[in-house]
mmCIF file with all atom_site columns, C-alpha atoms in Angstrom:
data_model
loop_
_atom_site.group_PDB
_atom_site.id
_atom_site.type_symbol
_atom_site.label_atom_id
_atom_site.label_alt_id
_atom_site.label_comp_id
_atom_site.label_asym_id
_atom_site.label_entity_id
_atom_site.label_seq_id
_atom_site.pdbx_PDB_ins_code
_atom_site.Cartn_x
_atom_site.Cartn_y
_atom_site.Cartn_z
_atom_site.occupancy
_atom_site.B_iso_or_equiv
_atom_site.pdbx_formal_charge
_atom_site.auth_seq_id
_atom_site.auth_comp_id
_atom_site.auth_asym_id
_atom_site.auth_atom_id
_atom_site.pdbx_PDB_model_num
ATOM 1   C CA . SER A 1 1   ? 0.000  0.000   0.000   1.00 46.00 ? 1367 SER A CA 1
ATOM 2   C CA . GLN A 1 2   ? 1.129  3.571   -0.682  1.00 51.00 ? 1368 GLN A CA 1
ATOM 3   C CA . GLN A 1 3   ? 3.020  5.240   2.146   1.00 67.00 ? 1369 GLN A CA 1
ATOM 4   C CA . GLY A 1 4   ? 2.942  8.674   0.543   1.00 75.00 ? 1370 GLY A CA 1
ATOM 5   C CA . GLU A 1 5   ? 0.213  10.380  -1.395  1.00 85.00 ? 1371 GLU A CA 1
ATOM 6   C CA . GLU A 1 6   ? 0.813  13.435  -3.559  1.00 87.00 ? 1372 GLU A CA 1
ATOM 7   C CA . ASP A 1 7   ? -1.618 16.270  -4.043  1.00 89.00 ? 1373 ASP A CA 1
ATOM 8   C CA . PRO A 1 8   ? -2.768 17.529  -6.475  1.00 94.00 ? 1374 PRO A CA 1
ATOM 9   C CA . GLN A 1 9   ? -2.809 14.682  -8.992  1.00 93.00 ? 1375 GLN A CA 1
ATOM 10  C CA . ALA A 1 10  ? -2.301 17.158  -11.823 1.00 96.00 ? 1376 ALA A CA 1
ATOM 11  C CA . LEU A 1 11  ? -1.145 20.759  -12.008 1.00 97.00 ? 1377 LEU A CA 1
ATOM 12  C CA . SER A 1 12  ? -1.003 23.114  -15.004 1.00 97.00 ? 1378 SER A CA 1
ATOM 13  C CA . ILE A 1 13  ? 0.823  26.428  -14.848 1.00 97.00 ? 1379 ILE A CA 1
ATOM 14  C CA . GLN A 1 14  ? 2.486  28.997  -17.067 1.00 97.00 ? 1380 GLN A CA 1
ATOM 15  C CA . GLU A 1 15  ? 6.218  29.426  -17.427 1.00 98.00 ? 1381 GLU A CA 1
ATOM 16  C CA . GLY A 1 16  ? 7.624  31.669  -14.734 1.00 98.00 ? 1382 GLY A CA 1
ATOM 17  C CA . GLU A 1 17  ? 5.011  30.703  -12.156 1.00 98.00 ? 1383 GLU A CA 1
ATOM 18  C CA . ASN A 1 18  ? 5.761  28.688  -9.059  1.00 98.00 ? 1384 ASN A CA 1
ATOM 19  C CA . ALA A 1 19  ? 4.542  25.107  -8.691  1.00 98.00 ? 1385 ALA A CA 1
ATOM 20  C CA . THR A 1 20  ? 3.741  23.576  -5.332  1.00 98.00 ? 1386 THR A CA 1
ATOM 21  C CA . MET A 1 21  ? 2.957  19.928  -4.769  1.00 97.00 ? 1387 MET A CA 1
ATOM 22  C CA . ASN A 1 22  ? 2.292  18.200  -1.502  1.00 97.00 ? 1388 ASN A CA 1
ATOM 23  C CA . CYS A 1 23  ? 2.928  14.774  -0.053  1.00 96.00 ? 1389 CYS A CA 1
ATOM 24  C CA . SER A 1 24  ? 1.314  13.172  2.962   1.00 95.00 ? 1390 SER A CA 1
ATOM 25  C CA . TYR A 1 25  ? 2.588  9.982   4.546   1.00 94.00 ? 1391 TYR A CA 1
ATOM 26  C CA . LYS A 1 26  ? 1.333  7.619   7.211   1.00 91.00 ? 1392 LYS A CA 1
ATOM 27  C CA . THR A 1 27  ? 4.097  6.401   9.494   1.00 88.00 ? 1393 THR A CA 1
ATOM 28  C CA . SER A 1 28  ? 7.246  7.786   11.067  1.00 90.00 ? 1394 SER A CA 1
ATOM 29  C CA . ILE A 1 29  ? 10.154 8.345   8.703   1.00 92.00 ? 1395 ILE A CA 1
ATOM 30  C CA . ASN A 1 30  ? 13.920 8.791   8.690   1.00 91.00 ? 1396 ASN A CA 1
ATOM 31  C CA . ASN A 1 31  ? 13.832 10.766  5.490   1.00 94.00 ? 1397 ASN A CA 1
ATOM 32  C CA . LEU A 1 32  ? 11.549 11.716  2.633   1.00 95.00 ? 1398 LEU A CA 1
ATOM 33  C CA . GLN A 1 33  ? 12.637 11.931  -0.978  1.00 96.00 ? 1399 GLN A CA 1
ATOM 34  C CA . TRP A 1 34  ? 11.342 13.575  -4.123  1.00 97.00 ? 1400 TRP A CA 1
ATOM 35  C CA . TYR A 1 35  ? 11.810 12.220  -7.629  1.00 97.00 ? 1401 TYR A CA 1
ATOM 36  C CA . ARG A 1 36  ? 11.022 13.489  -11.115 1.00 98.00 ? 1402 ARG A CA 1
ATOM 37  C CA . GLN A 1 37  ? 9.983  11.361  -14.075 1.00 97.00 ? 1403 GLN A CA 1
ATOM 38  C CA . ASN A 1 38  ? 9.957  12.707  -17.594 1.00 96.00 ? 1404 ASN A CA 1
ATOM 39  C CA . SER A 1 39  ? 7.644  10.969  -20.017 1.00 94.00 ? 1405 SER A CA 1
ATOM 40  C CA . GLY A 1 40  ? 8.973  7.567   -21.028 1.00 91.00 ? 1406 GLY A CA 1
ATOM 41  C CA . ARG A 1 41  ? 11.994 7.757   -18.742 1.00 94.00 ? 1407 ARG A CA 1
ATOM 42  C CA . GLY A 1 42  ? 13.075 6.417   -15.385 1.00 95.00 ? 1408 GLY A CA 1
ATOM 43  C CA . LEU A 1 43  ? 12.765 8.339   -12.150 1.00 96.00 ? 1409 LEU A CA 1
ATOM 44  C CA . VAL A 1 44  ? 15.467 10.822  -11.204 1.00 96.00 ? 1410 VAL A CA 1
ATOM 45  C CA . HIS A 1 45  ? 16.306 11.584  -7.596  1.00 96.00 ? 1411 HIS A CA 1
ATOM 46  C CA . LEU A 1 46  ? 15.829 15.298  -6.828  1.00 97.00 ? 1412 LEU A CA 1
ATOM 47  C CA . ILE A 1 47  ? 16.260 15.843  -3.135  1.00 96.00 ? 1413 ILE A CA 1
ATOM 48  C CA . LEU A 1 48  ? 16.280 14.058  0.218   1.00 95.00 ? 1414 LEU A CA 1
ATOM 49  C CA . ILE A 1 49  ? 15.170 15.711  3.447   1.00 96.00 ? 1415 ILE A CA 1
ATOM 50  C CA . ARG A 1 50  ? 15.878 14.074  6.797   1.00 95.00 ? 1416 ARG A CA 1
ATOM 51  C CA . SER A 1 51  ? 13.336 13.862  9.585   1.00 95.00 ? 1417 SER A CA 1
ATOM 52  C CA . ASN A 1 52  ? 15.266 16.400  11.679  1.00 96.00 ? 1418 ASN A CA 1
ATOM 53  C CA . GLU A 1 53  ? 15.271 18.973  8.875   1.00 97.00 ? 1419 GLU A CA 1
ATOM 54  C CA . ARG A 1 54  ? 12.430 21.379  8.210   1.00 97.00 ? 1420 ARG A CA 1
ATOM 55  C CA . GLU A 1 55  ? 13.502 22.883  4.913   1.00 98.00 ? 1421 GLU A CA 1
ATOM 56  C CA . LYS A 1 56  ? 15.996 22.148  2.192   1.00 97.00 ? 1422 LYS A CA 1
ATOM 57  C CA . HIS A 1 57  ? 16.941 23.931  -1.015  1.00 96.00 ? 1423 HIS A CA 1
ATOM 58  C CA . SER A 1 58  ? 18.492 22.761  -4.240  1.00 95.00 ? 1424 SER A CA 1
ATOM 59  C CA . GLY A 1 59  ? 18.610 25.291  -7.058  1.00 97.00 ? 1425 GLY A CA 1
ATOM 60  C CA . ARG A 1 60  ? 15.007 26.228  -7.857  1.00 98.00 ? 1426 ARG A CA 1
ATOM 61  C CA . LEU A 1 61  ? 13.664 23.467  -5.608  1.00 98.00 ? 1427 LEU A CA 1
ATOM 62  C CA . ARG A 1 62  ? 12.543 24.027  -2.054  1.00 98.00 ? 1428 ARG A CA 1
ATOM 63  C CA . VAL A 1 63  ? 11.330 21.145  0.065   1.00 98.00 ? 1429 VAL A CA 1
ATOM 64  C CA . THR A 1 64  ? 9.699  21.448  3.452   1.00 98.00 ? 1430 THR A CA 1
ATOM 65  C CA . LEU A 1 65  ? 8.911  18.726  5.949   1.00 98.00 ? 1431 LEU A CA 1
ATOM 66  C CA . ASP A 1 66  ? 6.436  18.845  8.817   1.00 97.00 ? 1432 ASP A CA 1
ATOM 67  C CA . THR A 1 67  ? 6.743  15.617  10.774  1.00 96.00 ? 1433 THR A CA 1
ATOM 68  C CA . SER A 1 68  ? 3.943  16.626  13.159  1.00 96.00 ? 1434 SER A CA 1
ATOM 69  C CA . LYS A 1 69  ? 1.538  16.732  10.222  1.00 96.00 ? 1435 LYS A CA 1
ATOM 70  C CA . LYS A 1 70  ? 3.278  13.926  8.353   1.00 95.00 ? 1436 LYS A CA 1
ATOM 71  C CA . SER A 1 71  ? 3.504  16.069  5.268   1.00 96.00 ? 1437 SER A CA 1
ATOM 72  C CA . SER A 1 72  ? 6.030  17.522  2.853   1.00 97.00 ? 1438 SER A CA 1
ATOM 73  C CA . SER A 1 73  ? 5.849  20.034  0.047   1.00 98.00 ? 1439 SER A CA 1
ATOM 74  C CA . LEU A 1 74  ? 7.954  20.549  -3.057  1.00 98.00 ? 1440 LEU A CA 1
ATOM 75  C CA . LEU A 1 75  ? 8.111  24.052  -4.483  1.00 98.00 ? 1441 LEU A CA 1
ATOM 76  C CA . ILE A 1 76  ? 9.562  24.687  -7.916  1.00 98.00 ? 1442 ILE A CA 1
ATOM 77  C CA . THR A 1 77  ? 10.177 28.386  -8.426  1.00 98.00 ? 1443 THR A CA 1
ATOM 78  C CA . ALA A 1 78  ? 10.127 30.180  -11.772 1.00 98.00 ? 1444 ALA A CA 1
ATOM 79  C CA . SER A 1 79  ? 8.924  27.080  -13.625 1.00 98.00 ? 1445 SER A CA 1
ATOM 80  C CA . ARG A 1 80  ? 10.159 26.288  -17.110 1.00 97.00 ? 1446 ARG A CA 1
ATOM 81  C CA . ALA A 1 81  ? 8.663  24.142  -19.849 1.00 97.00 ? 1447 ALA A CA 1
ATOM 82  C CA . ALA A 1 82  ? 11.439 21.630  -19.124 1.00 97.00 ? 1448 ALA A CA 1
ATOM 83  C CA . ASP A 1 83  ? 9.978  21.105  -15.636 1.00 98.00 ? 1449 ASP A CA 1
ATOM 84  C CA . THR A 1 84  ? 7.009  19.341  -17.238 1.00 98.00 ? 1450 THR A CA 1
ATOM 85  C CA . ALA A 1 85  ? 7.118  15.887  -15.667 1.00 98.00 ? 1451 ALA A CA 1
ATOM 86  C CA . SER A 1 86  ? 5.611  13.717  -12.952 1.00 97.00 ? 1452 SER A CA 1
ATOM 87  C CA . TYR A 1 87  ? 6.864  14.217  -9.426  1.00 97.00 ? 1453 TYR A CA 1
ATOM 88  C CA . PHE A 1 88  ? 6.848  11.532  -6.760  1.00 96.00 ? 1454 PHE A CA 1
ATOM 89  C CA . CYS A 1 89  ? 7.522  11.528  -3.068  1.00 96.00 ? 1455 CYS A CA 1
ATOM 90  C CA . ALA A 1 90  ? 8.942  8.417   -1.453  1.00 95.00 ? 1456 ALA A CA 1
ATOM 91  C CA . THR A 1 91  ? 9.611  7.146   2.042   1.00 94.00 ? 1457 THR A CA 1
ATOM 92  C CA . TYR A 1 92  ? 11.059 3.924   3.346   1.00 92.00 ? 1458 TYR A CA 1
ATOM 93  C CA . ASN A 1 93  ? 8.784  1.084   4.342   1.00 89.00 ? 1459 ASN A CA 1
ATOM 94  C CA . GLN A 1 94  ? 8.376  0.108   7.983   1.00 86.00 ? 1460 GLN A CA 1
ATOM 95  C CA . ALA A 1 95  ? 11.259 -2.346  7.813   1.00 86.00 ? 1461 ALA A CA 1
ATOM 96  C CA . GLY A 1 96  ? 13.493 0.298   6.265   1.00 86.00 ? 1462 GLY A CA 1
ATOM 97  C CA . THR A 1 97  ? 14.370 -1.996  3.382   1.00 88.00 ? 1463 THR A CA 1
ATOM 98  C CA . ALA A 1 98  ? 12.826 -0.314  0.339   1.00 92.00 ? 1464 ALA A CA 1
ATOM 99  C CA . LEU A 1 99  ? 11.307 2.953   -0.841  1.00 94.00 ? 1465 LEU A CA 1
ATOM 100 C CA . ILE A 1 100 ? 7.569  3.198   -1.212  1.00 93.00 ? 1466 ILE A CA 1
ATOM 101 C CA . PHE A 1 101 ? 6.369  5.750   -3.771  1.00 94.00 ? 1467 PHE A CA 1
ATOM 102 C CA . GLY A 1 102 ? 3.222  7.807   -4.016  1.00 91.00 ? 1468 GLY A CA 1
ATOM 103 C CA . LYS A 1 103 ? 1.174  7.934   -7.195  1.00 92.00 ? 1469 LYS A CA 1
ATOM 104 C CA . GLY A 1 104 ? 2.682  11.234  -8.250  1.00 94.00 ? 1470 GLY A CA 1
ATOM 105 C CA . THR A 1 105 ? 1.726  14.715  -9.336  1.00 96.00 ? 1471 THR A CA 1
ATOM 106 C CA . THR A 1 106 ? 1.767  15.436  -13.065 1.00 96.00 ? 1472 THR A CA 1
ATOM 107 C CA . LEU A 1 107 ? 3.045  18.950  -13.701 1.00 98.00 ? 1473 LEU A CA 1
ATOM 108 C CA . SER A 1 108 ? 2.495  20.658  -17.024 1.00 98.00 ? 1474 SER A CA 1
ATOM 109 C CA . VAL A 1 109 ? 4.294  23.955  -17.673 1.00 98.00 ? 1475 VAL A CA 1
ATOM 110 C CA . SER A 1 110 ? 3.229  25.812  -20.783 1.00 97.00 ? 1476 SER A CA 1
ATOM 111 C CA . SER A 1 111 ? 5.164  28.559  -22.495 1.00 90.00 ? 1477 SER A CA 1
ATOM 112 C CA . ASP B 2 1   ? 21.086 6.314   -16.772 1.00 46.00 ? 555  ASP B CA 1
ATOM 113 C CA . ALA B 2 2   ? 24.627 6.160   -15.610 1.00 53.00 ? 556  ALA B CA 1
ATOM 114 C CA . GLY B 2 3   ? 25.687 2.780   -14.272 1.00 89.00 ? 557  GLY B CA 1
ATOM 115 C CA . ILE B 2 4   ? 22.429 0.887   -14.650 1.00 95.00 ? 558  ILE B CA 1
ATOM 116 C CA . THR B 2 5   ? 20.939 -0.651  -17.775 1.00 96.00 ? 559  THR B CA 1
ATOM 117 C CA . GLN B 2 6   ? 17.803 -2.646  -18.368 1.00 98.00 ? 560  GLN B CA 1
ATOM 118 C CA . SER B 2 7   ? 17.181 -5.077  -21.183 1.00 97.00 ? 561  SER B CA 1
ATOM 119 C CA . PRO B 2 8   ? 15.196 -5.442  -23.245 1.00 98.00 ? 562  PRO B CA 1
ATOM 120 C CA . ARG B 2 9   ? 13.716 -1.943  -23.509 1.00 97.00 ? 563  ARG B CA 1
ATOM 121 C CA . HIS B 2 10  ? 10.536 -3.234  -25.107 1.00 98.00 ? 564  HIS B CA 1
ATOM 122 C CA . LYS B 2 11  ? 9.045  -6.698  -25.321 1.00 98.00 ? 565  LYS B CA 1
ATOM 123 C CA . VAL B 2 12  ? 5.802  -8.190  -26.546 1.00 98.00 ? 566  VAL B CA 1
ATOM 124 C CA . THR B 2 13  ? 5.082  -11.716 -25.411 1.00 97.00 ? 567  THR B CA 1
ATOM 125 C CA . GLU B 2 14  ? 2.197  -14.140 -25.424 1.00 97.00 ? 568  GLU B CA 1
ATOM 126 C CA . THR B 2 15  ? 0.187  -15.187 -22.418 1.00 98.00 ? 569  THR B CA 1
ATOM 127 C CA . GLY B 2 16  ? 1.660  -18.235 -20.736 1.00 97.00 ? 570  GLY B CA 1
ATOM 128 C CA . THR B 2 17  ? 5.231  -17.756 -21.933 1.00 97.00 ? 571  THR B CA 1
ATOM 129 C CA . PRO B 2 18  ? 8.147  -17.186 -19.568 1.00 97.00 ? 572  PRO B CA 1
ATOM 130 C CA . VAL B 2 19  ? 9.868  -13.822 -19.691 1.00 98.00 ? 573  VAL B CA 1
ATOM 131 C CA . THR B 2 20  ? 13.096 -12.657 -18.086 1.00 98.00 ? 574  THR B CA 1
ATOM 132 C CA . LEU B 2 21  ? 14.061 -9.026  -17.677 1.00 98.00 ? 575  LEU B CA 1
ATOM 133 C CA . ARG B 2 22  ? 17.605 -8.082  -16.884 1.00 98.00 ? 576  ARG B CA 1
ATOM 134 C CA . CYS B 2 23  ? 19.020 -5.279  -14.783 1.00 98.00 ? 577  CYS B CA 1
ATOM 135 C CA . HIS B 2 24  ? 22.754 -4.679  -14.953 1.00 98.00 ? 578  HIS B CA 1
ATOM 136 C CA . GLN B 2 25  ? 24.785 -2.279  -12.844 1.00 96.00 ? 579  GLN B CA 1
ATOM 137 C CA . THR B 2 26  ? 28.411 -1.311  -13.179 1.00 94.00 ? 580  THR B CA 1
ATOM 138 C CA . GLU B 2 27  ? 28.872 0.277   -9.772  1.00 86.00 ? 581  GLU B CA 1
ATOM 139 C CA . ASN B 2 28  ? 28.951 -2.727  -7.431  1.00 88.00 ? 582  ASN B CA 1
ATOM 140 C CA . HIS B 2 29  ? 26.039 -1.577  -5.276  1.00 92.00 ? 583  HIS B CA 1
ATOM 141 C CA . ARG B 2 30  ? 24.604 -4.072  -2.854  1.00 92.00 ? 584  ARG B CA 1
ATOM 142 C CA . TYR B 2 31  ? 20.916 -3.128  -3.010  1.00 94.00 ? 585  TYR B CA 1
ATOM 143 C CA . MET B 2 32  ? 18.822 -3.581  -6.147  1.00 96.00 ? 586  MET B CA 1
ATOM 144 C CA . TYR B 2 33  ? 15.073 -3.321  -6.680  1.00 97.00 ? 587  TYR B CA 1
ATOM 145 C CA . TRP B 2 34  ? 12.392 -4.173  -9.203  1.00 98.00 ? 588  TRP B CA 1
ATOM 146 C CA . TYR B 2 35  ? 9.273  -2.002  -9.480  1.00 98.00 ? 589  TYR B CA 1
ATOM 147 C CA . ARG B 2 36  ? 6.364  -1.979  -11.853 1.00 98.00 ? 590  ARG B CA 1
ATOM 148 C CA . GLN B 2 37  ? 4.565  1.188   -12.868 1.00 97.00 ? 591  GLN B CA 1
ATOM 149 C CA . ASP B 2 38  ? 0.936  1.241   -13.893 1.00 95.00 ? 592  ASP B CA 1
ATOM 150 C CA . PRO B 2 39  ? -1.517 4.111   -14.433 1.00 89.00 ? 593  PRO B CA 1
ATOM 151 C CA . GLY B 2 40  ? -3.400 4.842   -11.250 1.00 83.00 ? 594  GLY B CA 1
ATOM 152 C CA . HIS B 2 41  ? -1.031 2.782   -9.114  1.00 85.00 ? 595  HIS B CA 1
ATOM 153 C CA . GLY B 2 42  ? 2.252  4.609   -9.295  1.00 87.00 ? 596  GLY B CA 1
ATOM 154 C CA . LEU B 2 43  ? 5.333  2.474   -8.640  1.00 94.00 ? 597  LEU B CA 1
ATOM 155 C CA . ARG B 2 44  ? 4.935  -0.761  -6.738  1.00 95.00 ? 598  ARG B CA 1
ATOM 156 C CA . LEU B 2 45  ? 7.757  -2.856  -5.368  1.00 96.00 ? 599  LEU B CA 1
ATOM 157 C CA . ILE B 2 46  ? 7.998  -6.396  -6.749  1.00 98.00 ? 600  ILE B CA 1
ATOM 158 C CA . HIS B 2 47  ? 11.204 -7.803  -5.273  1.00 98.00 ? 601  HIS B CA 1
ATOM 159 C CA . TYR B 2 48  ? 14.474 -6.501  -3.975  1.00 97.00 ? 602  TYR B CA 1
ATOM 160 C CA . SER B 2 49  ? 17.937 -7.823  -3.286  1.00 96.00 ? 603  SER B CA 1
ATOM 161 C CA . TYR B 2 50  ? 20.439 -6.983  -0.601  1.00 93.00 ? 604  TYR B CA 1
ATOM 162 C CA . GLY B 2 51  ? 23.290 -9.059  -1.929  1.00 93.00 ? 605  GLY B CA 1
ATOM 163 C CA . VAL B 2 52  ? 24.215 -12.049 -4.036  1.00 94.00 ? 606  VAL B CA 1
ATOM 164 C CA . LYS B 2 53  ? 21.576 -14.754 -3.539  1.00 93.00 ? 607  LYS B CA 1
ATOM 165 C CA . ASP B 2 54  ? 19.804 -12.544 -0.958  1.00 95.00 ? 608  ASP B CA 1
ATOM 166 C CA . THR B 2 55  ? 16.376 -11.448 -2.122  1.00 97.00 ? 609  THR B CA 1
ATOM 167 C CA . ASP B 2 56  ? 13.030 -10.629 -0.581  1.00 96.00 ? 610  ASP B CA 1
ATOM 168 C CA . LYS B 2 57  ? 9.466  -10.026 -1.693  1.00 96.00 ? 611  LYS B CA 1
ATOM 169 C CA . GLY B 2 58  ? 7.802  -6.696  -2.148  1.00 95.00 ? 612  GLY B CA 1
ATOM 170 C CA . GLU B 2 59  ? 4.215  -5.569  -2.298  1.00 92.00 ? 613  GLU B CA 1
ATOM 171 C CA . VAL B 2 60  ? 3.270  -7.276  -5.597  1.00 96.00 ? 614  VAL B CA 1
ATOM 172 C CA . SER B 2 61  ? 5.517  -10.327 -5.843  1.00 97.00 ? 615  SER B CA 1
ATOM 173 C CA . ASP B 2 62  ? 2.936  -12.927 -6.897  1.00 97.00 ? 616  ASP B CA 1
ATOM 174 C CA . GLY B 2 63  ? 3.749  -14.304 -10.349 1.00 97.00 ? 617  GLY B CA 1
ATOM 175 C CA . TYR B 2 64  ? 7.337  -13.044 -10.252 1.00 98.00 ? 618  TYR B CA 1
ATOM 176 C CA . SER B 2 65  ? 10.633 -14.542 -9.224  1.00 98.00 ? 619  SER B CA 1
ATOM 177 C CA . VAL B 2 66  ? 14.101 -13.013 -9.086  1.00 98.00 ? 620  VAL B CA 1
ATOM 178 C CA . SER B 2 67  ? 17.663 -14.163 -9.051  1.00 98.00 ? 621  SER B CA 1
ATOM 179 C CA . ARG B 2 68  ? 20.959 -12.520 -8.226  1.00 97.00 ? 622  ARG B CA 1
ATOM 180 C CA . SER B 2 69  ? 23.921 -14.769 -8.864  1.00 96.00 ? 623  SER B CA 1
ATOM 181 C CA . LYS B 2 70  ? 26.322 -11.862 -9.410  1.00 96.00 ? 624  LYS B CA 1
ATOM 182 C CA . THR B 2 71  ? 26.461 -8.439  -7.775  1.00 95.00 ? 625  THR B CA 1
ATOM 183 C CA . GLU B 2 72  ? 25.987 -6.681  -11.081 1.00 96.00 ? 626  GLU B CA 1
ATOM 184 C CA . ASP B 2 73  ? 22.930 -8.550  -12.380 1.00 97.00 ? 627  ASP B CA 1
ATOM 185 C CA . PHE B 2 74  ? 19.402 -8.745  -10.981 1.00 98.00 ? 628  PHE B CA 1
ATOM 186 C CA . LEU B 2 75  ? 16.978 -10.784 -13.065 1.00 98.00 ? 629  LEU B CA 1
ATOM 187 C CA . LEU B 2 76  ? 13.201 -10.628 -12.905 1.00 98.00 ? 630  LEU B CA 1
ATOM 188 C CA . THR B 2 77  ? 11.304 -13.618 -14.287 1.00 98.00 ? 631  THR B CA 1
ATOM 189 C CA . LEU B 2 78  ? 7.645  -13.936 -15.096 1.00 98.00 ? 632  LEU B CA 1
ATOM 190 C CA . GLU B 2 79  ? 7.234  -17.706 -15.051 1.00 94.00 ? 633  GLU B CA 1
ATOM 191 C CA . SER B 2 80  ? 4.012  -17.670 -17.071 1.00 97.00 ? 634  SER B CA 1
ATOM 192 C CA . ALA B 2 81  ? 3.119  -14.204 -18.276 1.00 98.00 ? 635  ALA B CA 1
ATOM 193 C CA . THR B 2 82  ? -0.436 -12.920 -17.892 1.00 98.00 ? 636  THR B CA 1
ATOM 194 C CA . SER B 2 83  ? -2.120 -9.852  -19.342 1.00 97.00 ? 637  SER B CA 1
ATOM 195 C CA . SER B 2 84  ? -2.202 -8.291  -15.867 1.00 97.00 ? 638  SER B CA 1
ATOM 196 C CA . GLN B 2 85  ? 1.593  -8.208  -15.987 1.00 98.00 ? 639  GLN B CA 1
ATOM 197 C CA . THR B 2 86  ? 1.548  -5.786  -18.904 1.00 98.00 ? 640  THR B CA 1
ATOM 198 C CA . SER B 2 87  ? 3.402  -2.870  -17.393 1.00 98.00 ? 641  SER B CA 1
ATOM 199 C CA . VAL B 2 88  ? 6.546  -0.789  -17.368 1.00 98.00 ? 642  VAL B CA 1
ATOM 200 C CA . TYR B 2 89  ? 9.213  -2.388  -15.204 1.00 98.00 ? 643  TYR B CA 1
ATOM 201 C CA . PHE B 2 90  ? 11.923 -0.349  -13.543 1.00 98.00 ? 644  PHE B CA 1
ATOM 202 C CA . CYS B 2 91  ? 15.079 -1.492  -11.872 1.00 98.00 ? 645  CYS B CA 1
ATOM 203 C CA . ALA B 2 92  ? 16.760 0.677   -9.274  1.00 97.00 ? 646  ALA B CA 1
ATOM 204 C CA . ILE B 2 93  ? 19.926 0.627   -7.226  1.00 95.00 ? 647  ILE B CA 1
ATOM 205 C CA . SER B 2 94  ? 20.525 2.233   -3.876  1.00 92.00 ? 648  SER B CA 1
ATOM 206 C CA . VAL B 2 95  ? 23.565 4.430   -4.091  1.00 79.00 ? 649  VAL B CA 1
ATOM 207 C CA . GLN B 2 96  ? 24.189 4.134   -0.377  1.00 74.00 ? 650  GLN B CA 1
ATOM 208 C CA . GLU B 2 97  ? 23.860 1.251   2.002   1.00 65.00 ? 651  GLU B CA 1
ATOM 209 C CA . GLN B 2 98  ? 20.154 1.664   2.922   1.00 66.00 ? 652  GLN B CA 1
ATOM 210 C CA . GLY B 2 99  ? 18.478 4.928   3.652   1.00 72.00 ? 653  GLY B CA 1
ATOM 211 C CA . GLY B 2 100 ? 19.615 6.927   0.641   1.00 82.00 ? 654  GLY B CA 1
ATOM 212 C CA . GLY B 2 101 ? 18.284 7.741   -2.786  1.00 90.00 ? 655  GLY B CA 1
ATOM 213 C CA . TYR B 2 102 ? 17.897 5.451   -5.756  1.00 95.00 ? 656  TYR B CA 1
ATOM 214 C CA . THR B 2 103 ? 19.192 5.527   -9.296  1.00 95.00 ? 657  THR B CA 1
ATOM 215 C CA . PHE B 2 104 ? 16.699 4.115   -11.762 1.00 96.00 ? 658  PHE B CA 1
ATOM 216 C CA . GLY B 2 105 ? 17.123 2.374   -15.068 1.00 96.00 ? 659  GLY B CA 1
ATOM 217 C CA . SER B 2 106 ? 15.252 3.530   -18.151 1.00 96.00 ? 660  SER B CA 1
ATOM 218 C CA . GLY B 2 107 ? 12.606 0.852   -17.848 1.00 97.00 ? 661  GLY B CA 1
ATOM 219 C CA . THR B 2 108 ? 11.302 -2.118  -19.818 1.00 98.00 ? 662  THR B CA 1
ATOM 220 C CA . ARG B 2 109 ? 7.893  -1.821  -21.429 1.00 98.00 ? 663  ARG B CA 1
ATOM 221 C CA . LEU B 2 110 ? 6.356  -5.293  -21.410 1.00 98.00 ? 664  LEU B CA 1
ATOM 222 C CA . THR B 2 111 ? 3.161  -6.121  -23.251 1.00 98.00 ? 665  THR B CA 1
ATOM 223 C CA . VAL B 2 112 ? 1.516  -9.506  -22.723 1.00 98.00 ? 666  VAL B CA 1
ATOM 224 C CA . VAL B 2 113 ? -0.995 -10.365 -25.459 1.00 97.00 ? 667  VAL B CA 1
#
């Protein structure tokens, strides 16, 4: 069963706008990760945030983590057409042996 | 993707036939994973391996078996393919000993007719 669930399922914005997608999870975590998947390709690891971190930045990406609410958000600033992709959050299963992925948010950025 | 390749990239097979998908890594990582991706379900874990001859089941392991006789190769076998196994299959490696991020292969699109 899914550990994380992304919201919204789909998001359409214009170039230059910011895109925010959210992830909720069910059990305690050591870290939470975000991945991007371009159409027809494998997933690419974007960023990892540890349970003792509240915010992390990487280029135009900003990830926040609220362990009290069991939620995370991924913000992409100044979106570009090349950001069009599906974005997934992932956390480790209870045994800590494998990542469990949400169903993803499909982001469409139009120029 | 650097260091991890999947073969074949595409395959069409008939119901009831055996199919083996291969995942090959060049970076000597211990942990390897097989996922399937289907619309509406996201990625679901099939099997994973934590070393040569050490494997374990994931969420959707029924109908699948795996083998890892060498560190670099992780094979996924559908003993008797069914239409419900039509999917895109992804292999991944953990770039750290547990707890880190994954590097994914480019996927195998399998169609069972």
